[in-house]
mmCIF file of C-alpha atoms and ligand atoms in Angstrom:
data_model
loop_
_atom_site.group_PDB
_atom_site.id
_atom_site.type_symbol
_atom_site.label_atom_id
_atom_site.label_comp_id
_atom_site.label_asym_id
_atom_site.label_seq_id
_atom_site.Cartn_x
_atom_site.Cartn_y
_atom_site.Cartn_z
ATOM 1 C CA UNK A 295 -8.371 20.151 7.159
ATOM 2 C CA UNK A 296 -5.208 22.016 6.356
ATOM 3 C CA UNK A 297 -2.713 22.755 9.100
ATOM 4 C CA UNK A 298 -3.275 26.494 9.346
ATOM 5 C CA UNK A 299 -7.026 26.347 9.819
ATOM 6 C CA UNK A 300 -8.146 27.463 13.258
ATOM 7 C CA UNK A 301 -9.764 25.052 15.675
ATOM 8 C CA UNK A 302 -12.643 27.409 16.451
ATOM 9 C CA UNK A 303 -14.625 29.893 14.410
ATOM 10 C CA UNK A 304 -16.927 32.293 16.216
ATOM 11 C CA UNK A 305 -19.669 33.710 13.982
ATOM 12 C CA UNK A 306 -21.485 36.878 15.019
ATOM 13 C CA UNK A 307 -24.284 38.495 12.975
ATOM 14 C CA UNK A 308 -24.353 42.260 13.439
ATOM 15 C CA UNK A 309 -27.058 44.732 12.566
ATOM 16 C CA UNK A 310 -26.607 48.232 13.964
ATOM 17 C CA UNK A 311 -24.386 47.147 16.836
ATOM 18 C CA UNK A 312 -21.828 49.992 16.819
ATOM 19 C CA UNK A 313 -21.843 50.321 20.607
ATOM 20 C CA UNK A 314 -21.182 46.654 21.265
ATOM 21 C CA UNK A 315 -18.383 45.812 18.808
ATOM 22 C CA UNK A 316 -15.526 46.708 21.138
ATOM 23 C CA UNK A 317 -16.940 45.126 24.251
ATOM 24 C CA UNK A 318 -17.935 42.026 22.295
ATOM 25 C CA UNK A 319 -14.420 41.639 20.925
ATOM 26 C CA UNK A 320 -12.882 42.111 24.360
ATOM 27 C CA UNK A 321 -15.042 39.521 26.060
ATOM 28 C CA UNK A 322 -14.960 37.025 23.204
ATOM 29 C CA UNK A 323 -11.202 37.170 22.711
ATOM 30 C CA UNK A 324 -10.686 36.845 26.476
ATOM 31 C CA UNK A 325 -12.762 33.683 26.524
ATOM 32 C CA UNK A 326 -11.362 32.205 23.308
ATOM 33 C CA UNK A 327 -7.754 32.765 24.444
ATOM 34 C CA UNK A 328 -8.509 30.576 27.451
ATOM 35 C CA UNK A 329 -8.997 27.614 25.105
ATOM 36 C CA UNK A 330 -5.275 27.825 24.199
ATOM 37 C CA UNK A 331 -6.238 26.966 20.617
ATOM 38 C CA UNK A 332 -6.213 28.915 17.374
ATOM 39 C CA UNK A 333 -9.460 30.693 16.691
ATOM 40 C CA UNK A 334 -10.979 33.168 14.282
ATOM 41 C CA UNK A 335 -13.833 35.590 14.746
ATOM 42 C CA UNK A 336 -16.118 36.286 11.786
ATOM 43 C CA UNK A 337 -18.203 39.425 12.161
ATOM 44 C CA UNK A 338 -20.964 39.567 9.584
ATOM 45 C CA UNK A 339 -22.222 43.072 9.011
ATOM 46 C CA UNK A 340 -25.833 42.655 7.954
ATOM 47 C CA UNK A 341 -26.299 45.992 6.206
ATOM 48 C CA UNK A 342 -26.022 48.162 9.307
ATOM 49 C CA UNK A 343 -26.872 51.818 8.816
ATOM 50 C CA UNK A 344 -24.726 52.986 11.719
ATOM 51 C CA UNK A 345 -20.957 52.765 12.195
ATOM 52 C CA UNK A 346 -20.749 49.033 12.826
ATOM 53 C CA UNK A 347 -18.360 48.459 9.872
ATOM 54 C CA UNK A 348 -16.020 51.220 10.975
ATOM 55 C CA UNK A 349 -15.900 49.779 14.505
ATOM 56 C CA UNK A 350 -15.261 46.289 13.116
ATOM 57 C CA UNK A 351 -12.420 47.595 10.975
ATOM 58 C CA UNK A 352 -10.873 49.309 14.010
ATOM 59 C CA UNK A 353 -10.797 45.945 15.765
ATOM 60 C CA UNK A 354 -9.396 44.175 12.702
ATOM 61 C CA UNK A 355 -6.440 46.557 12.614
ATOM 62 C CA UNK A 356 -5.503 45.328 16.092
ATOM 63 C CA UNK A 357 -6.195 41.638 15.628
ATOM 64 C CA UNK A 358 -5.821 39.711 12.373
ATOM 65 C CA UNK A 359 -7.926 36.850 13.675
ATOM 66 C CA UNK A 360 -10.975 39.044 13.253
ATOM 67 C CA UNK A 361 -12.592 38.751 9.818
ATOM 68 C CA UNK A 362 -15.333 40.771 8.182
ATOM 69 C CA UNK A 363 -18.095 39.674 5.852
ATOM 70 C CA UNK A 364 -19.875 42.797 4.717
ATOM 71 C CA UNK A 365 -23.361 42.462 3.211
ATOM 72 C CA UNK A 366 -24.618 44.667 0.391
ATOM 73 C CA UNK A 367 -27.788 45.327 2.405
ATOM 74 C CA UNK A 368 -29.760 43.944 5.329
ATOM 75 C CA UNK A 369 -30.556 40.290 4.620
ATOM 76 C CA UNK A 370 -31.533 39.249 8.140
ATOM 77 C CA UNK A 371 -29.930 37.258 10.913
ATOM 78 C CA UNK A 372 -30.603 33.872 9.249
ATOM 79 C CA UNK A 373 -28.661 34.923 6.162
ATOM 80 C CA UNK A 374 -25.899 36.520 8.232
ATOM 81 C CA UNK A 375 -25.326 33.314 10.184
ATOM 82 C CA UNK A 376 -25.365 31.273 6.966
ATOM 83 C CA UNK A 377 -22.714 33.568 5.502
ATOM 84 C CA UNK A 378 -20.562 33.304 8.623
ATOM 85 C CA UNK A 379 -20.753 29.523 8.421
ATOM 86 C CA UNK A 380 -19.950 29.546 4.698
ATOM 87 C CA UNK A 381 -16.790 31.544 5.374
ATOM 88 C CA UNK A 382 -15.786 29.629 8.520
ATOM 89 C CA UNK A 383 -12.689 27.452 8.578
ATOM 90 C CA UNK A 384 -12.718 26.130 12.127
ATOM 91 C CA UNK A 385 -13.244 22.539 13.202
ATOM 92 C CA UNK A 386 -16.073 23.768 15.369
ATOM 93 C CA UNK A 387 -18.222 26.818 14.678
ATOM 94 C CA UNK A 388 -19.786 28.809 17.501
ATOM 95 C CA UNK A 389 -22.711 31.073 16.645
ATOM 96 C CA UNK A 390 -23.488 33.826 19.143
ATOM 97 C CA UNK A 391 -25.502 37.074 19.201
ATOM 98 C CA UNK A 392 -23.654 40.369 19.104
ATOM 99 C CA UNK A 393 -25.451 42.084 21.956
ATOM 100 C CA UNK A 394 -23.867 39.994 24.754
ATOM 101 C CA UNK A 395 -27.224 38.586 25.803
ATOM 102 C CA UNK A 396 -25.480 35.258 25.305
ATOM 103 C CA UNK A 397 -22.538 35.427 27.739
ATOM 104 C CA UNK A 398 -19.323 34.472 25.858
ATOM 105 C CA UNK A 399 -18.112 32.596 28.948
ATOM 106 C CA UNK A 400 -20.703 29.888 28.207
ATOM 107 C CA UNK A 401 -18.696 29.038 25.065
ATOM 108 C CA UNK A 402 -16.227 27.191 27.296
ATOM 109 C CA UNK A 403 -19.051 24.899 28.451
ATOM 110 C CA UNK A 404 -20.108 24.337 24.843
ATOM 111 C CA UNK A 405 -16.535 23.419 23.926
ATOM 112 C CA UNK A 406 -16.346 20.993 26.837
ATOM 113 C CA UNK A 407 -19.375 19.131 25.514
ATOM 114 C CA UNK A 408 -17.885 19.173 22.023
ATOM 115 C CA UNK A 409 -14.726 17.568 23.358
ATOM 116 C CA UNK A 410 -16.902 14.847 24.880
ATOM 117 C CA UNK A 411 -17.982 14.010 21.341
ATOM 118 C CA UNK A 412 -21.212 15.958 20.828
ATOM 119 C CA UNK A 413 -21.617 17.490 17.394
ATOM 120 C CA UNK A 414 -24.381 20.027 17.967
ATOM 121 C CA UNK A 415 -24.251 21.680 21.377
ATOM 122 C CA UNK A 416 -26.994 24.234 21.868
ATOM 123 C CA UNK A 417 -27.218 26.679 24.731
ATOM 124 C CA UNK A 418 -30.560 26.616 26.523
ATOM 125 C CA UNK A 419 -31.809 29.592 28.513
ATOM 126 C CA UNK A 420 -32.877 28.935 32.059
ATOM 127 C CA UNK A 421 -33.614 32.541 32.905
ATOM 128 C CA UNK A 422 -34.256 35.626 30.850
ATOM 129 C CA UNK A 423 -33.464 38.977 32.338
ATOM 130 C CA UNK A 424 -34.918 42.252 31.111
ATOM 131 C CA UNK A 425 -37.308 40.893 28.506
ATOM 132 C CA UNK A 426 -40.925 41.883 28.354
ATOM 133 C CA UNK A 427 -43.780 39.600 29.502
ATOM 134 C CA UNK A 428 -45.151 39.799 25.973
ATOM 135 C CA UNK A 429 -41.906 38.492 24.474
ATOM 136 C CA UNK A 430 -41.695 35.601 26.939
ATOM 137 C CA UNK A 431 -45.329 34.673 26.360
ATOM 138 C CA UNK A 432 -45.106 34.777 22.556
ATOM 139 C CA UNK A 433 -41.887 32.760 22.660
ATOM 140 C CA UNK A 434 -43.588 30.085 24.734
ATOM 141 C CA UNK A 435 -46.603 29.951 22.443
ATOM 142 C CA UNK A 436 -44.257 29.720 19.475
ATOM 143 C CA UNK A 437 -42.461 26.622 20.792
ATOM 144 C CA UNK A 438 -45.722 24.978 21.685
ATOM 145 C CA UNK A 439 -47.166 25.459 18.190
ATOM 146 C CA UNK A 440 -43.986 24.356 16.409
ATOM 147 C CA UNK A 441 -43.608 21.225 18.483
ATOM 148 C CA UNK A 442 -47.246 20.327 18.027
ATOM 149 C CA UNK A 443 -47.575 20.651 14.268
ATOM 150 C CA UNK A 444 -44.091 19.876 12.934
ATOM 151 C CA UNK A 445 -42.046 16.691 12.981
ATOM 152 C CA UNK A 446 -39.100 18.275 14.753
ATOM 153 C CA UNK A 447 -38.677 18.436 18.474
ATOM 154 C CA UNK A 448 -37.475 21.969 18.991
ATOM 155 C CA UNK A 449 -35.888 22.301 22.434
ATOM 156 C CA UNK A 450 -37.532 25.028 24.497
ATOM 157 C CA UNK A 451 -35.748 28.373 24.963
ATOM 158 C CA UNK A 452 -32.954 28.007 22.479
ATOM 159 C CA UNK A 453 -31.768 30.648 20.064
ATOM 160 C CA UNK A 454 -28.888 30.907 17.654
ATOM 161 C CA UNK A 455 -26.319 30.410 20.394
ATOM 162 C CA UNK A 456 -24.693 27.003 19.817
ATOM 163 C CA UNK A 457 -21.579 25.122 18.786
ATOM 164 C CA UNK A 458 -21.620 23.043 15.609
ATOM 165 C CA UNK A 459 -18.998 20.548 14.553
ATOM 166 C CA UNK A 460 -17.390 20.921 11.113
ATOM 167 C CA UNK A 461 -19.135 17.748 9.871
ATOM 168 C CA UNK A 462 -22.522 19.291 10.602
ATOM 169 C CA UNK A 463 -21.492 22.743 9.356
ATOM 170 C CA UNK A 464 -20.628 21.204 5.980
ATOM 171 C CA UNK A 465 -24.011 19.499 5.849
ATOM 172 C CA UNK A 466 -25.831 22.720 6.739
ATOM 173 C CA UNK A 467 -23.840 24.735 4.223
ATOM 174 C CA UNK A 468 -24.828 22.281 1.480
ATOM 175 C CA UNK A 469 -28.499 22.958 2.077
ATOM 176 C CA UNK A 470 -29.707 25.497 -0.450
ATOM 177 C CA UNK A 471 -32.968 26.526 1.212
ATOM 178 C CA UNK A 472 -33.406 30.263 1.366
ATOM 179 C CA UNK A 473 -36.267 30.472 3.825
ATOM 180 C CA UNK A 474 -34.081 29.332 6.638
ATOM 181 C CA UNK A 475 -34.837 28.606 10.231
ATOM 182 C CA UNK A 476 -31.420 27.850 11.617
ATOM 183 C CA UNK A 477 -32.559 26.787 15.070
ATOM 184 C CA UNK A 478 -34.741 24.015 13.659
ATOM 185 C CA UNK A 479 -32.443 23.089 10.782
ATOM 186 C CA UNK A 480 -29.572 22.339 13.126
ATOM 187 C CA UNK A 481 -31.860 19.993 15.088
ATOM 188 C CA UNK A 482 -33.373 18.446 11.964
ATOM 189 C CA UNK A 483 -29.998 17.208 10.646
ATOM 190 C CA UNK A 484 -29.577 14.892 13.617
ATOM 191 C CA UNK A 485 -26.045 13.973 14.776
ATOM 192 C CA UNK A 486 -25.117 13.795 18.447
ATOM 193 C CA UNK A 487 -26.792 16.687 20.205
ATOM 194 C CA UNK A 488 -26.511 18.083 23.713
ATOM 195 C CA UNK A 489 -27.840 21.065 25.649
ATOM 196 C CA UNK A 490 -25.942 23.414 27.950
ATOM 197 C CA UNK A 491 -28.055 25.546 30.303
ATOM 198 C CA UNK A 492 -27.236 29.241 30.728
ATOM 199 C CA UNK A 493 -28.734 32.472 31.934
ATOM 200 C CA UNK A 494 -29.556 34.991 29.259
ATOM 201 C CA UNK A 495 -28.411 38.473 30.140
ATOM 202 C CA UNK A 496 -29.766 41.872 29.175
ATOM 203 C CA UNK A 497 -28.766 43.549 25.960
ATOM 204 C CA UNK A 498 -25.411 45.350 26.346
ATOM 205 C CA UNK A 499 -26.533 48.381 24.307
ATOM 206 C CA UNK A 500 -29.064 49.383 21.688
ATOM 207 C CA UNK A 501 -32.397 47.665 21.323
ATOM 208 C CA UNK A 502 -33.872 44.480 19.922
ATOM 209 C CA UNK A 503 -33.876 44.158 16.132
ATOM 210 C CA UNK A 504 -36.852 41.841 16.347
ATOM 211 C CA UNK A 505 -40.154 43.704 16.260
ATOM 212 C CA UNK A 506 -43.359 41.646 16.257
ATOM 213 C CA UNK A 507 -43.538 41.750 12.454
ATOM 214 C CA UNK A 508 -40.209 39.937 12.075
ATOM 215 C CA UNK A 509 -41.223 37.406 14.716
ATOM 216 C CA UNK A 510 -44.433 36.553 12.858
ATOM 217 C CA UNK A 511 -42.453 36.155 9.649
ATOM 218 C CA UNK A 512 -40.093 33.761 11.380
ATOM 219 C CA UNK A 513 -42.979 31.786 12.816
ATOM 220 C CA UNK A 514 -44.526 31.391 9.354
ATOM 221 C CA UNK A 515 -41.149 30.278 7.968
ATOM 222 C CA UNK A 516 -40.853 27.733 10.756
ATOM 223 C CA UNK A 517 -44.340 26.344 10.221
ATOM 224 C CA UNK A 518 -44.292 26.216 6.420
ATOM 225 C CA UNK A 519 -40.716 24.949 6.430
ATOM 226 C CA UNK A 520 -41.367 21.940 8.618
ATOM 227 C CA UNK A 521 -45.025 21.070 8.251
ATOM 228 C CA UNK A 522 -47.893 20.577 5.798
ATOM 229 C CA UNK A 523 -50.394 20.898 8.610
ATOM 230 C CA UNK A 524 -51.921 24.192 7.382
ATOM 231 C CA UNK A 525 -52.602 22.593 3.985
ATOM 232 C CA UNK A 526 -54.005 19.422 5.507
ATOM 233 C CA UNK A 527 -56.403 21.511 7.578
ATOM 234 C CA UNK A 528 -58.257 22.328 4.347
ATOM 235 C CA UNK A 529 -58.958 18.645 3.787
ATOM 236 C CA UNK A 530 -60.247 18.153 7.327
ATOM 237 C CA UNK A 531 -62.468 21.212 7.172
ATOM 238 C CA UNK A 532 -63.710 20.132 3.756
ATOM 239 C CA UNK A 533 -64.753 16.755 5.119
ATOM 240 C CA UNK A 534 -66.472 18.347 8.097
ATOM 241 C CA UNK A 535 -68.533 20.795 6.036
ATOM 242 C CA UNK A 536 -69.418 18.151 3.421
ATOM 243 C CA UNK A 537 -70.491 15.915 6.297
ATOM 244 C CA UNK A 538 -72.731 18.632 7.673
ATOM 245 C CA UNK A 539 -74.346 19.231 4.274
ATOM 246 C CA UNK A 540 -74.989 15.519 3.721
ATOM 247 C CA UNK A 541 -76.928 15.454 6.959
ATOM 248 C CA UNK A 542 -78.559 18.839 6.385
ATOM 249 C CA UNK A 543 -79.902 18.305 2.851
ATOM 250 C CA UNK A 544 -82.349 15.441 3.601
ATOM 251 C CA UNK A 545 -83.297 17.092 6.898
ATOM 252 C CA UNK A 546 -84.290 20.323 5.191
ATOM 253 C CA UNK A 547 -86.219 18.462 2.506
ATOM 254 C CA UNK A 548 -88.176 16.684 5.233
ATOM 255 C CA UNK A 549 -88.747 20.008 7.083
ATOM 256 C CA UNK A 550 -90.127 21.583 3.918
ATOM 257 C CA UNK A 551 -92.428 18.661 3.123
ATOM 258 C CA UNK A 552 -93.820 18.685 6.659
ATOM 259 C CA UNK A 553 -94.371 22.458 6.601
ATOM 260 C CA UNK A 554 -91.657 23.316 9.163
ATOM 261 C CA UNK A 555 -90.373 26.919 8.616
ATOM 262 C CA UNK A 556 -87.043 26.652 10.508
ATOM 263 C CA UNK A 557 -84.656 27.144 7.564
ATOM 264 C CA UNK A 558 -86.739 29.552 5.530
ATOM 265 C CA UNK A 559 -85.215 32.818 4.344
ATOM 266 C CA UNK A 560 -82.079 34.606 3.236
ATOM 267 C CA UNK A 561 -80.135 34.625 6.499
ATOM 268 C CA UNK A 562 -79.290 30.941 6.419
ATOM 269 C CA UNK A 563 -77.984 31.190 2.869
ATOM 270 C CA UNK A 564 -76.019 34.328 3.658
ATOM 271 C CA UNK A 565 -74.286 32.783 6.663
ATOM 272 C CA UNK A 566 -73.409 29.618 4.802
ATOM 273 C CA UNK A 567 -72.020 31.519 1.802
ATOM 274 C CA UNK A 568 -69.999 33.933 3.942
ATOM 275 C CA UNK A 569 -68.598 31.156 6.104
ATOM 276 C CA UNK A 570 -67.537 28.968 3.211
ATOM 277 C CA UNK A 571 -66.264 31.948 1.211
ATOM 278 C CA UNK A 572 -64.124 32.972 4.163
ATOM 279 C CA UNK A 573 -62.742 29.505 4.722
ATOM 280 C CA UNK A 574 -61.893 29.163 1.036
ATOM 281 C CA UNK A 575 -60.113 32.501 0.945
ATOM 282 C CA UNK A 576 -58.084 31.617 4.024
ATOM 283 C CA UNK A 577 -56.915 28.389 2.434
ATOM 284 C CA UNK A 578 -56.219 30.131 -0.843
ATOM 285 C CA UNK A 579 -53.943 32.395 1.189
ATOM 286 C CA UNK A 580 -52.257 29.455 2.878
ATOM 287 C CA UNK A 581 -51.663 27.727 -0.459
ATOM 288 C CA UNK A 582 -50.366 31.052 -1.751
ATOM 289 C CA UNK A 583 -47.877 31.184 1.113
ATOM 290 C CA UNK A 584 -46.443 27.819 0.125
ATOM 291 C CA UNK A 585 -46.482 28.623 -3.602
ATOM 292 C CA UNK A 586 -44.735 31.955 -3.001
ATOM 293 C CA UNK A 587 -42.042 30.237 -0.982
ATOM 294 C CA UNK A 588 -41.641 27.608 -3.682
ATOM 295 C CA UNK A 589 -41.278 30.369 -6.269
ATOM 296 C CA UNK A 590 -38.601 31.982 -4.127
ATOM 297 C CA UNK A 591 -36.652 28.747 -3.845
ATOM 298 C CA UNK A 592 -37.019 27.895 -7.549
ATOM 299 C CA UNK A 593 -35.911 31.341 -8.652
ATOM 300 C CA UNK A 594 -32.658 30.577 -6.901
ATOM 301 C CA UNK A 595 -31.566 34.068 -5.939
ATOM 302 C CA UNK A 596 -28.710 34.009 -3.441
ATOM 303 C CA UNK A 597 -29.625 34.164 0.213
ATOM 304 C CA UNK A 598 -27.209 37.036 0.708
ATOM 305 C CA UNK A 599 -24.887 39.265 -1.302
ATOM 306 C CA UNK A 600 -21.448 40.117 0.006
ATOM 307 C CA UNK A 601 -20.126 43.556 -0.825
ATOM 308 C CA UNK A 602 -16.606 42.852 0.442
ATOM 309 C CA UNK A 603 -14.763 40.537 2.758
ATOM 310 C CA UNK A 604 -11.204 40.076 3.934
ATOM 311 C CA UNK A 605 -10.374 37.559 1.221
ATOM 312 C CA UNK A 606 -10.637 40.023 -1.657
HETATM 313 N N1 UDP B 151 -29.333 40.784 13.615
HETATM 314 C C1 UDP B 151 -28.903 40.700 12.298
HETATM 315 N N2 UDP B 151 -29.756 41.108 11.292
HETATM 316 C C2 UDP B 151 -31.024 41.542 11.539
HETATM 317 C C3 UDP B 151 -31.468 41.580 12.885
HETATM 318 C C4 UDP B 151 -30.604 41.180 13.897
HETATM 319 O O1 UDP B 151 -27.765 40.307 12.026
HETATM 320 O O2 UDP B 151 -31.740 41.885 10.604
HETATM 321 C C5 UDP B 151 -28.414 40.361 14.706
HETATM 322 C C6 UDP B 151 -28.244 41.363 15.813
HETATM 323 O O3 UDP B 151 -27.219 42.284 15.525
HETATM 324 C C7 UDP B 151 -27.871 40.461 16.975
HETATM 325 C C8 UDP B 151 -28.653 39.215 16.708
HETATM 326 O O4 UDP B 151 -28.979 39.244 15.333
HETATM 327 O O5 UDP B 151 -26.496 40.128 16.974
HETATM 328 C C9 UDP B 151 -29.898 39.097 17.570
HETATM 329 O O6 UDP B 151 -30.700 40.236 17.423
HETATM 330 P P1 UDP B 151 -31.465 40.906 18.645
HETATM 331 O O7 UDP B 151 -30.581 40.986 19.831
HETATM 332 O O8 UDP B 151 -32.051 42.179 18.147
HETATM 333 O O9 UDP B 151 -32.616 39.844 18.888
HETATM 334 P P2 UDP B 151 -33.278 39.440 20.301
HETATM 335 O O10 UDP B 151 -32.152 39.101 21.227
HETATM 336 O O11 UDP B 151 -34.050 40.617 20.750
HETATM 337 O O12 UDP B 151 -34.124 38.263 19.958
HETATM 338 MG MG1 MG B 152 -30.578 40.250 21.640
#
């Protein structure tokens, strides 16, 4: 590490957050100044269609520690955080949401754990204020499914908010996968990990950028990225239905020979064909999901495109 690199980098993904930029900067810089160390703040503008960039540039005029990475379009929070980490220079990188739902003051607790020698310190929500029942319920279901069918042990109620040591940041930055699920990836790499509990606040302004559609997409990324379970299900189901037919074939032959009419007629055939046709189509779709993702990775398009940043 060269001498003039900061100790801390704070990475914030921003999508249509014009109202929060100022307040975010004020609270973050207040907290980071308390560390008495050098720090930098990287604001990643993820293709906002409001005045987020203008607000960021206002702040940068006042404080040179604030840096901008400006995307060519909206690439999503996963890409924005990846970009922030790629551009980071600090010995520890702190990732935090822009909307102040993650209170910046908690960063001091994260840093304390880091100083104790932990390399991934994730913030864990104990309480969530102002979020709908639906959101809480789907989040819970999500963790349950992920932990059941994947090999990773995703800690409950964690988000992006965490501190990552430079060693781990370098490892993460080396990973080329485009369909990223940061929360799980930073657990998957191992290292010394610790949790810090905190209370999640309400959004400072604006509204959530995560409609149900995006959440489903993320869930599929998480499942396909860390498990072959959906593919293996086809094998299990195949064995079950072959098993049934092996029993059924001799039975029906015996029924027919003894004059029993139970399985006579079209309906039985129709149900069997529809059921198997449906199951096959579902698994074709699941295989397609994996193949499509493979195609995406093989094609090797960048995960994000930067229009401009403070280095050029
Ligand atoms: N965000 C982003 N790109 C997107 C969507 C969201 O960079 O396409 C940022 C957003 O500005 C915020 C963070 O990701 O800083 C979390 O988003 P949000 O608060 O909408 O998510 P929620 O807290 O509702 O899960
Ligand atoms: Mg939020």
